[in-house]
RNA sequence: GGUCGGUUGGCCGAGUGGCUAGGCAGCGGUCUGCAAAACCGCGUACGGCGGUUCGAAUCCGCCAUCGACCUCCA
């Protein structure tokens, strides 16, 4: 079998994946800031790295997958006058900040479960790791790359850049950064506009605050990831993932912080998923063009012609490569819905296929192609294309137009169970929707009873009795009335 | 303005120096009482202009255009 290759943003190349400790993989992914409902944009990294998590496990690795919950709030504006995002929302809704956090954490987890995204091994919260973050900040001060001003601690980017490369992940040059940010903050307490807060002094009205050696405050945005990833995965660790929009400054800052704390790069493989666009534009909270997952599932959004099931969304996302942009449209979603249905329908036929003496199809070759696709930097669109080739095989065998021997049938069965359900994480959703099913049942019974009325008109007593008696056997009590009929289901 | 990335058939979306994914929609056929499903076949696309090459959608250059990042965002 081919080797598993992933694209490393750090080298801008595809590299063979080899974990630091044979048999074990440490994976860290930037999770959500829980100050709003999860939207379509959140689903892409979750699904992308869920796929990675599932595939690594399929390969036999023991994976520790960490996905954080950011619940201490980032700064709203530039570091200085910023108000805590979560605190601000709390004031608006007159709730405790931690109520907001809990509310949206719950809804995020619920949405992820709907998308069949597996829970990570650990889901650490920033507020639960203040002590670790203070220790991390202290390390940066001790190493000389962070300085204290008025109860805040800033990372000294210029000093760092004079001894270590800064900007290597995002390809930025420090001189360019200067020319682009020069005019931003005239009266900043920062030594340089490029410096970023690793600990921020809390103003008296700031609600989310914790005591620290530098006074009451709260951690800077980038601090939690450095503290929590290395706490649970060590340093360096194998894979760090996240959205492309986090590449700069967040991930760049993480590298700098890691180097400052440990003297070496904290991460071996950096992976970034591309973004979902809507009408060609990034879907984002600040742009106000996002569709929440609940709206997407129910269809309650002006841009939606109808609701799309969670697994349809999953299929839609995995039908594009994770490093390519993906544009949202009703047409594309509907195509995904139909394609998924065809795939799952064929898979459901596999168990009923009859083995033949000889195979007319190269199933082993199909399996090889599937592994080659996923091994090539998680190329799910190509993988899914191969699985559709298999759909034709399955349907042809089912129609008696092709045949498979017992061995090949076994391979096929395992292949689809592994890839469709375990790795890609699709599942059949037809059994869901209790209310809709009941509604449909009502219509079906009405339909039968209307047929019975027609039969009675035609004096076709055999048919009319058959309908009534058969329904009675199933537990339906039928009463004829002047207007027609009534019925109820007796238990 | 700086940096990076994209531009593929009606739509979505892979890919690659010659062997021309896949899905959805469409058309023709087989099957079917009719339909649906399924299967078979069809459409020969790669932003524009140059260049390299026996050969480019794939490499190089220029232009156009769209987007991302440079501020919180997945």
XYZ file of C-alpha atoms in Angstrom, chain A residues 69-426:
358
model
C -12.830 25.500 23.069
C -11.927 29.172 23.236
C -14.041 30.590 26.010
C -12.048 33.467 27.469
C -12.672 35.767 24.578
C -10.461 37.448 22.101
C -10.111 41.142 21.893
C -12.638 42.870 19.764
C -10.407 45.509 18.262
C -6.730 46.109 18.338
C -5.229 44.790 21.525
C -5.461 48.024 23.465
C -9.050 49.208 23.634
C -10.618 45.856 22.997
C -13.546 44.559 24.903
C -13.792 40.876 25.515
C -15.927 39.320 22.804
C -17.675 36.977 25.157
C -18.113 39.607 27.840
C -19.681 41.943 25.324
C -22.183 39.362 24.209
C -22.940 38.636 27.846
C -23.843 42.248 28.504
C -26.089 42.294 25.496
C -28.005 39.255 26.574
C -27.666 39.921 30.275
C -26.141 36.577 30.978
C -23.067 35.494 32.826
C -20.193 35.022 30.375
C -19.954 31.401 31.363
C -23.632 30.929 30.550
C -22.926 32.102 27.029
C -19.967 29.799 26.855
C -21.981 26.835 28.036
C -24.897 27.585 25.738
C -22.828 27.761 22.588
C -20.511 24.942 23.573
C -23.554 22.718 23.929
C -24.965 23.761 20.593
C -21.588 23.340 18.888
C -21.267 19.810 20.217
C -24.812 19.003 19.200
C -24.175 20.262 15.656
C -20.920 18.344 15.404
C -22.637 15.143 16.510
C -25.277 15.710 13.834
C -22.510 15.968 11.244
C -21.186 12.657 12.554
C -18.001 14.376 13.703
C -16.462 12.217 16.406
C -15.717 13.879 19.725
C -11.993 14.568 20.125
C -9.975 12.756 22.769
C -9.756 15.925 24.831
C -11.671 19.172 24.411
C -9.836 21.569 26.700
C -11.190 25.014 27.497
C -9.015 28.090 27.759
C -10.723 29.103 31.010
C -9.827 25.736 32.477
C -6.139 26.214 31.697
C -5.374 29.648 33.096
C -2.638 28.254 35.328
C -0.923 26.568 32.387
C -1.201 29.738 30.349
C 0.329 31.850 33.108
C 3.218 29.376 33.234
C 3.585 29.635 29.466
C 3.670 33.426 29.637
C 6.259 33.228 32.401
C 8.436 31.012 30.202
C 8.316 33.594 27.453
C 9.321 36.321 29.883
C 12.121 34.152 31.251
C 13.483 33.447 27.797
C 13.550 37.193 27.159
C 11.008 37.259 24.352
C 8.155 38.822 26.299
C 7.974 41.990 28.369
C 5.589 43.389 30.973
C 3.857 46.768 30.624
C 1.124 47.999 32.985
C -0.020 44.539 33.933
C -0.005 43.242 30.361
C 2.593 41.001 28.791
C 3.581 41.365 25.156
C 5.559 39.160 22.857
C 8.599 40.977 21.475
C 8.395 40.105 17.817
C 11.353 42.203 16.745
C 13.658 40.672 19.301
C 12.428 37.218 18.401
C 12.949 37.875 14.707
C 16.516 38.940 15.328
C 17.435 35.427 16.491
C 14.787 33.184 14.959
C 12.928 33.174 11.679
C 9.563 34.857 12.064
C 6.930 34.509 9.371
C 8.114 31.256 7.872
C 4.702 29.607 8.068
C 2.769 32.384 6.382
C 5.617 33.509 4.147
C 5.624 36.993 5.619
C 8.656 39.189 5.852
C 9.030 41.312 8.910
C 9.917 44.412 6.893
C 6.711 44.107 4.884
C 4.735 43.720 8.073
C 6.190 46.953 9.351
C 5.299 48.925 6.262
C 1.765 47.593 6.406
C 1.015 48.286 10.044
C 3.054 51.370 10.759
C 0.188 53.797 11.157
C -2.020 51.676 13.356
C -1.231 52.512 16.951
C 0.471 55.738 17.822
C 0.063 55.584 21.575
C 0.403 51.896 22.073
C 2.102 50.558 25.132
C 3.589 47.922 22.886
C 7.193 48.427 21.853
C 6.321 47.616 18.292
C 3.125 47.367 16.308
C 3.979 43.778 15.492
C 4.027 42.701 19.131
C 1.023 40.806 20.368
C -0.470 40.364 23.837
C 0.146 37.059 25.556
C -1.479 38.280 28.775
C -3.788 41.253 28.949
C -4.488 43.474 31.908
C -8.222 43.608 32.692
C -9.837 46.991 32.994
C -12.090 47.358 36.075
C -15.281 46.763 34.074
C -13.921 43.702 32.325
C -15.829 40.703 33.671
C -13.701 37.756 32.613
C -10.564 38.083 34.710
C -8.101 35.963 36.600
C -5.319 36.801 39.037
C -1.780 36.511 37.726
C 1.753 37.575 38.695
C 1.108 40.709 36.593
C -2.245 41.578 38.114
C -5.819 40.666 37.207
C -6.194 39.924 33.554
C -6.860 37.330 30.925
C -4.759 35.387 28.458
C -3.989 36.619 24.963
C -5.551 34.833 22.045
C -2.533 32.774 20.996
C -1.503 31.701 24.451
C -4.066 28.975 25.030
C -3.089 26.910 22.011
C 0.573 26.889 22.972
C -0.213 26.004 26.589
C -2.819 23.351 25.921
C -1.318 21.648 22.887
C 2.011 21.088 24.581
C 0.418 20.117 27.889
C -1.377 17.175 26.330
C 0.810 16.362 23.336
C 4.300 17.359 24.421
C 6.716 19.303 22.252
C 7.193 18.966 19.503
C 4.013 17.196 18.504
C 2.915 15.738 15.190
C 0.068 17.607 13.515
C -1.515 20.987 14.061
C -4.594 21.824 12.017
C -6.931 24.726 11.545
C -8.572 27.027 9.039
C -6.514 28.917 6.513
C -7.667 32.165 8.072
C -5.744 31.300 11.224
C -2.444 30.942 9.424
C -1.539 34.515 10.192
C -1.210 35.777 12.784
C -2.475 32.997 15.032
C -0.373 30.035 13.921
C 2.643 32.172 13.225
C 2.387 33.438 16.805
C 2.072 29.885 18.072
C 5.325 28.958 16.404
C 7.076 31.994 17.847
C 5.693 31.280 21.313
C 6.694 27.642 21.072
C 10.220 28.509 20.033
C 10.419 31.090 22.804
C 9.266 28.558 25.405
C 10.995 25.397 24.244
C 13.793 26.511 21.969
C 12.482 24.606 18.990
C 9.508 24.413 16.645
C 6.450 23.123 18.484
C 4.796 21.417 15.508
C 6.049 19.025 12.827
C 3.183 19.120 10.313
C 0.896 22.107 9.838
C -2.336 21.490 7.959
C -4.825 24.136 6.841
C -8.262 23.689 5.385
C -9.527 26.225 2.887
C -12.658 28.270 3.467
C -16.244 27.996 2.372
C -17.375 30.897 0.247
C -20.838 32.151 -0.436
C -21.238 33.871 -3.768
C -17.465 33.812 -3.993
C -16.965 35.579 -0.685
C -15.714 34.152 2.540
C -18.443 33.132 4.926
C -17.720 34.872 8.185
C -19.273 36.266 11.254
C -17.897 39.724 10.615
C -19.272 39.749 7.083
C -22.708 38.760 8.276
C -23.146 36.322 5.403
C -23.001 33.129 7.361
C -25.625 30.425 7.578
C -25.827 28.622 10.912
C -25.860 24.851 10.875
C -29.325 24.753 12.410
C -30.619 27.016 9.641
C -28.913 24.842 7.075
C -30.465 21.655 8.420
C -33.941 23.160 8.698
C -33.846 25.374 5.610
C -34.778 28.500 7.559
C -32.546 31.043 5.863
C -33.428 33.323 2.952
C -30.589 31.918 0.854
C -31.808 28.346 1.211
C -34.324 26.786 -1.120
C -34.762 23.938 1.355
C -33.079 22.221 4.287
C -30.117 19.926 3.799
C -29.375 17.019 6.087
C -26.154 17.006 8.118
C -24.708 14.103 6.173
C -25.485 15.884 2.919
C -23.389 18.775 4.218
C -20.657 16.350 5.138
C -20.749 14.807 1.671
C -20.784 18.242 0.052
C -17.673 19.246 1.979
C -15.792 16.019 1.345
C -16.580 16.111 -2.359
C -14.122 18.984 -2.577
C -10.493 18.724 -1.540
C -9.902 20.294 1.861
C -7.274 22.709 0.521
C -9.531 24.068 -2.214
C -12.071 26.794 -1.698
C -15.622 25.530 -1.790
C -18.477 27.688 -2.961
C -21.891 27.326 -1.434
C -24.959 27.112 -3.632
C -28.350 25.426 -3.522
C -27.605 23.690 -6.789
C -24.384 22.194 -5.463
C -26.073 21.074 -2.258
C -28.884 19.434 -4.169
C -26.410 17.641 -6.419
C -24.619 16.416 -3.318
C -27.875 15.248 -1.802
C -28.725 13.134 -4.834
C -25.234 11.768 -5.217
C -25.080 10.735 -1.587
C -28.426 9.028 -1.913
C -27.204 7.016 -4.893
C -24.034 6.023 -3.065
C -25.815 4.911 0.084
C -28.468 3.075 -1.848
C -25.836 1.026 -3.646
C -24.035 0.302 -0.383
C -27.246 -1.028 1.095
C -27.415 -3.533 -1.758
C -24.021 -5.089 -1.032
C -25.201 -7.471 1.663
C -27.783 -8.965 -0.651
C -25.400 -9.619 -3.556
C -24.977 -13.259 -4.539
C -21.457 -14.600 -5.092
C -20.613 -16.204 -8.429
C -17.921 -18.624 -9.596
C -15.835 -15.977 -11.265
C -15.388 -12.264 -11.005
C -15.770 -10.064 -14.037
C -14.564 -7.015 -12.120
C -11.217 -6.044 -10.619
C -12.205 -5.309 -7.029
C -8.673 -5.448 -5.668
C -7.728 -2.745 -8.161
C -10.584 -0.574 -6.960
C -9.461 -0.971 -3.385
C -5.937 0.022 -4.305
C -7.196 3.159 -6.058
C -9.228 4.139 -3.017
C -6.238 3.900 -0.720
C -4.033 5.705 -3.213
C -6.535 8.590 -3.249
C -6.872 9.041 0.486
C -3.155 8.546 1.001
C -2.523 11.431 -1.370
C -3.167 14.231 1.116
C -6.704 13.062 1.911
C -7.939 13.381 -1.639
C -11.570 12.674 -0.859
C -13.010 13.913 -4.183
C -10.958 11.327 -6.036
C -11.755 8.724 -3.399
C -15.466 9.413 -3.783
C -15.136 9.227 -7.571
C -13.674 5.725 -7.196
C -16.444 4.779 -4.819
C -18.928 5.823 -7.506
C -17.155 3.546 -9.965
C -17.864 0.869 -7.391
C -21.511 1.915 -7.284
C -21.782 0.903 -10.942
C -20.169 -2.418 -10.119
C -22.567 -3.067 -7.265
C -25.615 -2.157 -9.321
C -24.452 -4.247 -12.252
C -23.883 -7.269 -10.055
C -27.279 -6.666 -8.512
C -28.812 -6.605 -11.988
C -26.984 -9.778 -12.945
C -24.910 -7.955 -15.559
C -21.610 -8.570 -13.769
C -20.422 -11.079 -11.228
C -18.124 -11.357 -8.229
C -16.738 -14.400 -6.508
C -16.955 -14.869 -2.772
C -13.495 -13.431 -2.079
C -14.087 -10.314 -4.121
C -17.501 -9.828 -2.601
C -15.866 -9.906 0.816
C -13.287 -7.332 -0.242
C -16.011 -5.104 -1.637
C -18.084 -5.348 1.508
C -15.153 -4.434 3.729
C -14.056 -1.659 1.384
C -17.405 0.119 1.517
C -17.898 -0.385 5.201
C -14.409 0.981 5.885
C -14.489 3.934 3.540
C -18.100 5.053 3.421
C -18.947 4.658 7.083
C -15.741 4.471 9.148
C -13.462 6.857 7.270
C -15.707 9.283 5.404
C -18.220 9.090 8.216
C -21.381 8.957 6.114
